[in-house]
Short mmCIF file of C-alpha atoms in Angstrom, two decimals:
data_model
loop_
_atom_site.label_atom_id
_atom_site.label_comp_id
_atom_site.label_asym_id
_atom_site.label_seq_id
_atom_site.Cartn_x
_atom_site.Cartn_y
_atom_site.Cartn_z
CA MET U 720 133.66 138.52 87.13
CA ILE U 721 134.91 135.20 88.63
CA LEU U 722 132.96 132.34 90.27
CA PHE U 723 134.20 131.30 93.72
CA TYR U 724 133.08 128.19 95.60
CA SER U 725 132.35 129.10 99.20
CA LYS U 726 132.34 126.89 102.30
CA THR U 727 128.56 126.76 102.11
CA ASN U 728 128.85 124.96 98.78
CA LYS U 729 127.32 127.78 96.79
CA PHE U 730 128.75 129.78 93.93
CA VAL U 731 129.53 133.35 94.91
CA LYS U 732 130.14 136.04 92.36
CA LYS U 733 132.96 138.41 93.13
CA LYS U 734 134.23 141.31 91.19
CA MET U 735 137.93 141.30 90.70
CA HIS U 736 139.58 144.42 89.40
CA VAL U 737 142.80 143.78 87.50
CA ARG U 738 145.08 146.60 86.53
CA ILE U 739 146.27 146.65 82.90
CA ASP U 740 149.86 146.75 84.11
CA GLN U 741 149.44 143.47 85.99
CA PRO U 742 148.97 140.84 83.24
CA LYS U 743 150.70 138.14 85.26
CA GLN U 744 148.32 138.53 88.18
CA ALA U 745 145.36 138.58 85.80
CA HIS U 746 146.49 135.28 84.30
CA ARG U 747 146.80 133.75 87.78
CA ASN U 748 143.32 134.91 88.70
CA HIS U 749 141.94 133.46 85.50
CA GLN U 750 143.68 130.18 86.15
CA LYS U 751 142.39 130.14 89.77
CA GLY U 752 138.90 130.67 88.47
CA ILE U 753 139.21 127.58 86.24
CA LEU U 754 140.51 125.47 89.18
CA ILE U 755 137.65 126.61 91.39
CA LEU U 756 135.09 125.81 88.76
CA ALA U 757 136.71 122.42 88.18
CA ARG U 758 136.59 121.48 91.89
CA ALA U 759 133.06 122.71 92.22
CA SER U 760 131.82 120.77 89.25
CA ILE U 761 133.65 117.46 89.37
CA ASP U 762 131.10 116.02 91.77
CA LYS U 763 128.41 117.17 89.37
CA ILE U 764 130.20 115.50 86.48
CA LEU U 765 130.26 112.15 88.30
CA HIS U 766 126.64 112.55 89.38
CA THR U 767 125.50 113.26 85.82
CA PHE U 768 127.72 110.62 84.24
CA LEU U 769 126.73 107.85 86.67
CA TYR U 770 123.06 108.86 86.77
CA SER U 771 122.83 107.69 83.14
CA THR U 772 125.17 104.76 83.54
CA ILE U 773 122.33 102.31 84.18
CA LEU U 774 120.82 103.23 80.81
CA ALA U 775 124.23 102.89 79.09
CA GLN U 776 124.75 99.57 80.80
CA ALA U 777 121.39 98.40 79.46
CA ARG U 778 122.40 99.30 75.91
CA MET U 779 125.66 97.41 76.33
CA ARG U 780 124.07 94.55 78.15
CA TYR U 781 120.90 94.05 76.12
CA CYS U 782 121.20 96.00 72.87
CA GLY U 783 124.17 94.57 71.01
CA GLY U 784 126.61 94.20 73.91
CA ILE U 785 129.26 91.51 73.52
CA MET U 786 129.43 90.45 77.16
CA SER U 787 129.52 86.66 77.58
CA GLU U 788 127.10 84.80 79.79
CA ASN U 789 129.53 84.55 82.72
CA GLU U 790 130.44 88.25 82.43
CA ARG U 791 126.79 89.18 82.86
CA LEU U 792 126.50 87.04 85.93
CA ASP U 793 128.11 88.55 89.02
CA GLY U 794 129.91 86.51 91.67
CA GLU U 795 127.36 84.14 93.06
CA LEU U 796 125.45 83.68 89.77
CA ALA U 797 128.62 82.70 87.91
CA GLU U 798 129.50 80.11 90.48
CA ALA U 799 125.97 78.71 90.47
CA ALA U 800 125.72 78.59 86.69
CA LYS U 801 129.13 76.93 86.32
CA LYS U 802 128.22 74.36 88.97
CA LEU U 803 124.90 73.55 87.25
CA SER U 804 126.30 73.41 83.76
CA SER U 805 129.18 71.24 84.82
CA LEU U 806 126.72 68.48 85.69
CA GLY U 807 126.10 67.75 82.01
CA ALA U 808 128.96 69.49 80.20
CA LYS U 809 131.70 66.86 80.46
CA LYS U 810 131.72 63.35 79.09
CA GLY U 811 130.66 61.05 81.83
CA GLY U 812 129.21 63.94 83.82
CA GLU U 813 125.90 63.51 81.98
CA ALA U 814 125.34 60.11 83.49
CA ARG U 815 126.06 61.47 86.94
CA ALA U 816 123.66 64.36 86.39
CA LEU U 817 120.90 61.94 85.43
CA SER U 818 121.53 59.96 88.57
CA LEU U 819 121.03 63.00 90.84
CA THR U 820 117.70 64.16 92.08
CA PRO U 821 116.57 67.78 91.38
CA GLU U 822 116.96 68.45 95.12
CA LYS U 823 120.59 67.21 95.06
CA ARG U 824 121.44 69.34 92.01
CA SER U 825 119.96 72.39 93.68
CA GLU U 826 121.92 71.62 96.85
CA ILE U 827 125.20 71.41 94.92
CA ALA U 828 124.60 74.73 93.14
CA ARG U 829 123.43 76.37 96.39
CA ASN U 830 126.52 75.23 98.27
CA ALA U 831 128.71 76.79 95.59
CA VAL U 832 126.92 80.11 96.05
CA MET U 833 127.05 79.97 99.81
CA LYS U 834 130.76 79.17 99.73
CA ARG U 835 131.40 82.36 97.76
CA TRP U 836 129.26 84.43 100.09
CA GLU U 837 130.84 82.90 103.22
CA SER U 838 134.30 83.79 101.96
CA ASN U 839 133.25 87.43 101.75
CA LYS U 840 131.76 87.64 105.23
CA GLY U 841 133.38 89.30 108.20
CA GLU U 842 133.65 92.85 106.85
CA SER U 843 130.83 95.25 106.19
CA LEU U 844 131.77 97.41 103.20
CA PRO U 845 129.84 99.97 101.09
CA ILE U 846 128.58 98.56 97.82
CA ALA U 847 128.83 100.09 94.33
CA THR U 848 125.23 100.63 93.24
CA TYR U 849 126.07 102.53 90.06
CA GLY U 850 128.98 102.25 87.66
CA SER U 851 130.71 99.57 85.61
CA PRO U 852 134.31 98.93 84.49
CA ASP U 853 132.94 98.84 80.94
CA ARG U 854 131.76 102.46 81.22
CA PRO U 855 134.71 104.53 82.52
CA LEU U 856 134.71 108.28 82.80
CA LYS U 857 136.62 109.53 79.73
CA ILE U 858 138.17 112.92 80.23
CA GLY U 859 141.43 114.55 79.21
CA GLY U 860 142.45 111.46 77.20
CA ALA U 861 142.21 109.26 80.29
CA GLU U 862 139.68 106.54 81.08
CA ILE U 863 138.84 106.32 84.80
CA PRO U 864 136.52 103.59 86.17
CA CYS U 865 134.17 105.26 88.61
CA TYR U 866 131.29 104.28 90.89
CA VAL U 867 128.65 105.69 93.15
CA LEU U 868 128.44 103.75 96.45
CA ASP U 869 125.29 102.99 98.47
CA ASN U 870 126.40 105.68 100.98
CA GLY U 871 126.32 108.32 98.22
CA LYS U 872 130.07 108.68 97.77
CA ARG U 873 131.47 109.10 94.29
CA VAL U 874 134.72 107.23 93.89
CA LEU U 875 137.44 106.80 91.29
CA VAL U 876 139.18 103.43 91.18
CA GLN U 877 142.60 103.64 92.85
CA GLY U 878 144.62 102.03 90.08
CA ALA U 879 143.38 104.42 87.46
CA MET U 880 144.64 107.52 89.27
CA LEU U 881 148.25 107.09 88.14
CA THR U 882 147.18 106.62 84.55
CA ALA U 883 144.98 109.70 84.72
CA LEU U 884 147.91 111.78 86.03
CA ASP U 885 150.35 110.28 83.49
CA MET U 886 152.44 108.83 86.31
CA LYS U 887 154.37 105.62 86.33
CA GLN U 888 154.05 103.02 89.10
CA GLY U 889 157.69 103.37 90.11
CA THR U 890 159.68 100.96 92.24
CA ALA U 891 159.78 102.71 95.58
CA GLY U 892 156.17 102.04 96.52
CA ARG U 893 154.14 98.88 96.76
CA GLY U 894 150.98 100.28 95.23
CA THR U 895 149.11 103.22 93.83
CA GLY U 896 148.65 104.80 97.22
CA ASP U 897 152.35 104.59 98.00
CA ARG U 898 153.26 106.19 94.66
CA LEU U 899 150.75 109.04 95.03
CA LEU U 900 151.75 109.67 98.65
CA LYS U 901 155.46 109.74 97.68
CA PHE U 902 154.68 112.20 94.92
CA LEU U 903 152.69 114.51 97.17
CA SER U 904 155.46 114.36 99.80
CA THR U 905 158.18 115.63 97.44
CA ARG U 906 159.72 118.98 98.30
CA SER U 907 158.13 120.65 95.30
CA ILE U 908 154.53 119.49 95.89
CA LYS U 909 154.26 119.13 99.68
CA PRO U 910 153.76 122.88 100.47
CA PHE U 911 150.70 122.89 98.18
CA ALA U 912 149.07 119.59 99.34
CA ASP U 913 147.19 119.86 102.63
CA LYS U 914 147.06 117.16 105.30
CA TYR U 915 143.48 116.25 104.43
CA LEU U 916 144.59 115.27 100.92
CA ASN U 917 147.44 113.13 102.29
CA ASN U 918 145.14 111.40 104.78
CA MET U 919 142.68 110.52 101.98
CA ILE U 920 145.50 108.99 99.96
CA ILE U 921 146.77 106.98 102.95
CA GLU U 922 143.27 105.59 103.67
CA PRO U 923 141.53 104.78 100.36
CA ILE U 924 137.88 103.81 100.36
CA LYS U 925 137.37 100.05 100.42
CA PHE U 926 134.16 98.87 98.75
CA ARG U 927 132.51 95.98 96.96
CA THR U 928 131.62 95.91 93.31
CA ALA U 929 128.29 94.49 92.08
CA GLY U 930 130.04 91.14 91.60
CA GLY U 931 131.09 91.03 95.23
CA ASN U 932 134.81 91.74 94.60
CA ILE U 933 136.69 94.12 96.86
CA ALA U 934 138.03 97.31 95.27
CA HIS U 935 139.80 100.46 96.46
CA GLY U 936 139.18 103.98 95.39
CA TYR U 937 139.31 107.69 96.25
CA GLU U 938 136.63 110.31 96.46
CA ALA U 939 136.22 111.86 93.04
CA THR U 940 137.19 115.36 94.16
CA ILE U 941 140.69 114.15 95.14
CA LEU U 942 141.79 114.14 91.51
CA ALA U 943 140.91 117.80 91.21
CA ASP U 944 142.74 118.57 94.48
CA ILE U 945 145.92 116.85 93.23
CA CYS U 946 145.73 118.77 89.96
CA ASP U 947 145.31 121.99 91.97
CA ALA U 948 148.41 121.28 94.09
CA VAL U 949 150.53 120.41 91.03
CA LEU U 950 149.45 123.50 89.07
CA GLU U 951 150.09 125.75 92.08
CA ALA U 952 153.56 124.29 92.40
CA ARG U 953 154.23 124.94 88.73
CA LYS U 954 152.94 128.49 89.00
CA GLU U 955 155.47 129.13 91.80
CA GLY U 956 158.28 127.55 89.72
CA LYS U 957 158.80 124.65 92.16
CA LEU U 958 158.47 121.70 89.83
CA ASN U 959 161.51 119.80 88.55
CA TYR U 960 161.76 118.71 84.89
CA GLN U 961 160.58 115.18 85.72
CA GLN U 962 157.26 116.55 86.99
CA GLU U 963 156.50 118.88 84.08
CA HIS U 964 154.62 116.24 82.07
CA ILE U 965 152.39 115.56 85.11
CA ALA U 966 151.61 119.27 85.29
CA ARG U 967 150.66 119.28 81.64
CA GLN U 968 148.34 116.34 82.18
CA CYS U 969 146.81 118.07 85.24
CA GLU U 970 146.09 121.12 83.11
CA ILE U 971 144.39 118.96 80.51
CA LEU U 972 142.29 117.31 83.22
CA VAL U 973 141.34 120.59 84.89
CA ARG U 974 140.24 122.10 81.58
CA GLY U 975 138.29 118.94 80.89
CA PHE U 976 136.60 119.16 84.28
CA ALA U 977 135.68 122.79 83.67
CA ARG U 978 134.39 122.15 80.15
CA VAL U 979 132.33 119.04 80.98
CA GLY U 980 131.31 120.49 84.33
CA ILE U 981 129.80 123.64 82.88
CA ILE U 982 127.87 121.54 80.32
CA ALA U 983 126.52 119.35 83.10
CA LEU U 984 125.55 122.35 85.15
CA VAL U 985 123.72 123.98 82.22
CA ASP U 986 121.97 120.70 81.37
CA GLU U 987 120.74 120.37 84.91
CA VAL U 988 119.58 123.96 85.33
CA THR U 989 117.75 124.04 82.01
CA GLY U 990 116.21 120.59 82.36
CA TYR U 991 117.96 119.26 79.28
CA GLN U 992 119.54 116.46 81.36
CA ASP U 993 116.09 114.89 81.78
CA LYS U 994 115.44 115.15 78.06
CA ARG U 995 118.69 113.41 77.21
CA THR U 996 117.85 110.59 79.64
CA LYS U 997 114.37 110.19 78.13
CA GLU U 998 115.86 110.02 74.65
CA ALA U 999 118.29 107.26 75.72
CA LEU U 1000 115.41 105.37 77.31
CA GLN U 1001 113.27 105.74 74.19
CA GLN U 1002 116.03 104.20 72.05
CA ILE U 1003 116.03 101.13 74.24
CA LEU U 1004 112.23 100.79 74.06
CA GLU U 1005 112.28 101.07 70.29
CA GLN U 1006 114.50 97.99 70.16
CA PHE U 1007 112.42 96.02 72.66
CA ILE U 1008 108.79 96.98 72.00
CA ALA U 1009 107.05 95.82 68.79
CA LYS U 1010 104.69 98.15 66.94
CA GLU U 1011 102.06 95.39 66.58
CA LEU U 1012 100.89 92.41 68.57
CA GLN U 1013 103.03 89.34 67.86
CA PRO U 1014 101.69 85.78 67.54
CA TRP U 1015 101.66 83.76 70.76
CA VAL U 1016 104.40 81.19 71.16
CA LYS U 1017 105.35 79.25 74.28
CA THR U 1018 108.01 81.42 75.88
CA PHE U 1019 108.13 80.70 79.63
CA PRO U 1020 109.60 77.19 80.25
CA ASP U 1021 107.78 74.78 82.58
CA ASP U 1022 110.86 74.76 84.81
CA PHE U 1023 110.28 78.44 85.49
CA TYR U 1024 106.96 77.71 87.18
CA LYS U 1025 108.12 74.44 88.66
CA GLU U 1026 110.91 76.16 90.52
CA ILE U 1027 108.55 78.85 91.82
CA PHE U 1028 106.34 76.14 93.32
CA ARG U 1029 109.35 74.36 94.79
CA LEU U 1030 110.83 77.45 96.38
CA ASN U 1031 107.45 78.27 98.04
CA GLY U 1032 106.82 74.68 99.18
CA TRP U 1033 103.75 74.22 96.97
CA PRO U 1034 102.82 70.83 95.48
CA PHE U 1035 103.38 70.72 91.71
CA ASN U 1036 101.72 68.56 89.04
CA THR U 1037 100.80 68.74 85.32
CA ASN U 1038 97.86 71.06 86.00
CA SER U 1039 99.75 73.46 88.30
CA ILE U 1040 100.92 75.77 85.51
CA LYS U 1041 97.42 76.37 84.14
CA LYS U 1042 95.94 76.79 87.62
CA ARG U 1043 98.84 78.74 89.09
CA PRO U 1044 98.16 81.34 91.86
CA GLY U 1045 97.54 84.88 90.65
CA VAL U 1046 100.45 86.18 92.72
CA ILE U 1047 102.85 84.53 90.28
CA GLY U 1048 101.83 87.14 87.75
CA THR U 1049 102.87 89.86 90.14
CA TRP U 1050 106.14 88.12 90.83
CA THR U 1051 106.79 87.66 87.09
CA ASN U 1052 106.43 91.43 86.62
CA ASP U 1053 109.16 91.90 89.19
CA ILE U 1054 111.69 89.13 88.47
CA VAL U 1055 111.30 89.20 84.67
CA TYR U 1056 109.95 92.37 83.06
CA ALA U 1057 111.25 94.84 85.66
CA ARG U 1058 114.76 93.47 85.19
CA LEU U 1059 114.75 92.95 81.43
CA ALA U 1060 115.69 96.52 80.43
CA PRO U 1061 114.90 100.07 81.65
CA GLY U 1062 111.29 101.09 81.12
CA VAL U 1063 110.19 97.87 79.41
CA ARG U 1064 107.74 96.77 82.08
CA GLU U 1065 106.11 100.21 82.26
CA GLU U 1066 105.82 100.47 78.51
CA LEU U 1067 104.35 97.00 78.12
CA HIS U 1068 101.67 97.79 80.64
CA ARG U 1069 100.96 101.19 79.09
CA ILE U 1070 100.29 99.79 75.62
CA ALA U 1071 98.49 96.62 76.69
CA GLU U 1072 94.87 96.24 75.53
CA ARG U 1073 92.66 95.48 78.54
CA ASP U 1074 89.33 93.83 79.15
CA GLU U 1075 86.38 95.25 81.13
CA LYS U 1076 88.08 94.18 84.38
CA GLY U 1077 91.32 95.94 83.48
CA ARG U 1078 93.29 92.79 82.77
CA PRO U 1079 95.56 92.58 79.70
CA LYS U 1080 93.91 90.73 76.82
CA HIS U 1081 97.17 89.30 75.64
CA LYS U 1082 100.46 88.19 77.17
CA LEU U 1083 102.97 90.97 77.73
CA PHE U 1084 105.68 89.15 75.77
CA GLN U 1085 103.56 89.35 72.68
CA ARG U 1086 104.54 93.03 72.32
CA LEU U 1087 108.27 92.30 72.36
CA THR U 1088 110.22 92.54 69.15
CA GLU U 1089 111.37 89.40 67.40
CA SER U 1090 114.88 90.81 66.81
CA THR U 1091 115.73 91.97 70.32
CA GLY U 1092 112.92 91.70 72.84
CA HIS U 1093 112.13 87.96 72.55
CA PRO U 1094 115.77 86.76 72.39
CA LYS U 1095 116.69 88.85 75.44
CA LEU U 1096 113.61 87.62 77.29
CA ARG U 1097 114.60 83.99 76.68
CA GLU U 1098 118.15 84.66 77.83
CA HIS U 1099 116.84 86.39 80.96
CA LEU U 1100 114.53 83.44 81.73
CA VAL U 1101 117.48 81.02 81.54
CA VAL U 1102 119.38 83.10 84.07
CA VAL U 1103 116.41 83.49 86.40
CA THR U 1104 115.60 79.79 86.30
CA THR U 1105 119.27 78.98 87.01
CA LEU U 1106 119.15 81.20 90.09
CA MET U 1107 115.95 79.51 91.25
CA LYS U 1108 117.60 76.09 90.99
CA ALA U 1109 120.52 77.37 93.05
CA ALA U 1110 118.23 78.70 95.84
CA GLY U 1111 116.78 76.77 98.72
CA ASN U 1112 113.68 78.93 99.25
CA TRP U 1113 111.90 81.97 97.83
CA LYS U 1114 113.55 84.39 100.28
CA GLU U 1115 117.01 83.17 99.32
CA PHE U 1116 116.18 83.43 95.60
CA LYS U 1117 114.95 87.02 95.97
CA ARG U 1118 118.19 87.96 97.75
CA MET U 1119 120.26 86.35 94.99
CA ILE U 1120 118.36 87.92 92.08
CA GLN U 1121 118.53 91.32 93.71
CA ARG U 1122 122.32 91.03 93.79
CA ALA U 1123 122.70 89.45 90.35
CA LEU U 1124 119.98 91.23 88.38
CA PRO U 1125 118.73 94.33 90.23
CA ALA U 1126 115.51 95.89 88.98
CA TYR U 1127 115.68 98.98 86.80
CA ASN U 1128 114.11 101.90 88.60
CA THR U 1129 113.16 104.32 85.82
CA ASN U 1130 110.68 106.75 87.29
CA LEU U 1131 110.69 108.77 84.11
CA GLU U 1132 107.60 110.01 82.40
CA LEU U 1133 107.60 108.30 79.02
CA PRO U 1134 106.56 110.34 75.93
CA LEU U 1135 102.99 109.37 74.95
CA ASP U 1136 102.08 108.41 71.42
CA GLU U 1137 99.70 111.02 70.13
CA GLU U 1138 97.84 108.45 68.01
CA ASN U 1139 97.04 106.34 71.10
CA GLY U 1140 96.29 109.30 73.26
#
């Protein structure tokens, strides 16, 4: 029995009778079945892999990651932070910083951000909403950076394709696309590579990363299509000796696609995929959420509230923080706790003790761990306050923080503690 992938994108079971005296044909059919399964499942691999990337990013970013401050900040945040820090970083710059008004400092930082954004205008490109260069797809001994774009396309970064196929850059072409196209146009491969594949190589997908940089990539299924063409050429004895190592790598990749793909399919059908995601989320919460209520210490700096007032055009004085509008609490949930780590905001609200009016009796940050939760909260507040100082108004700030620190959308049902009901 062999699985075929039909034009309607559904698996179709087909019986294939193989005579005992035709072992070669049986081997070809078996190999064809593996290729079909690989092509059918590669999109599922990328979907499953990148669905959990945001959780993996959180572990790298907040639970022991070694990324520096500037690496965590994407394009506009890095420019703003550098501009602000430069005011007091150098000898002699400190005096200048003291001579500037807060409005002037904000204007300098804002202009740096706007300059970066202006330079990127003029071309509307899809944006990578999932994926990170620090979390490549590892398969068949290759590491391939991959992303999911805001239009739903799964892409593999162009430059990694040659590495994945064990191909050298060469001197004939000017880039990855030229090298791949030249390879697919060789006399041995061309009969097995259709025009659609060639067209996709000629016109790679242009997109923006989360940091605003422009990148190029190919739809994820193209890698499986290239492997299919190479293995078909080898089966027909058309490859030359210089292409044999590429065929061996293609076979490794295809078997990797099939192996990982079938695991992903089983996980999805059985529901185990959701369990794995919940377990990863729970590990993050264990590092952030304290078992007991922690003593109150001043955590939110005055500048945090001062900048909120400024961005909304509200007058600010020494009593403004104590008598701040209630909407600031709602905003704090969004710009702080919802962006701190996956599931943290939901868990803090779930375990909070409440009064008769349903309001928390204690500050949410009093349930953060001393080892991880509080340090990461303080780091996050520094970044948020820096963004505020770089913005001219609340709307501009919200646009900047959404680009730099998007909220974690974890609509997962967290496991309840039996003791707390």
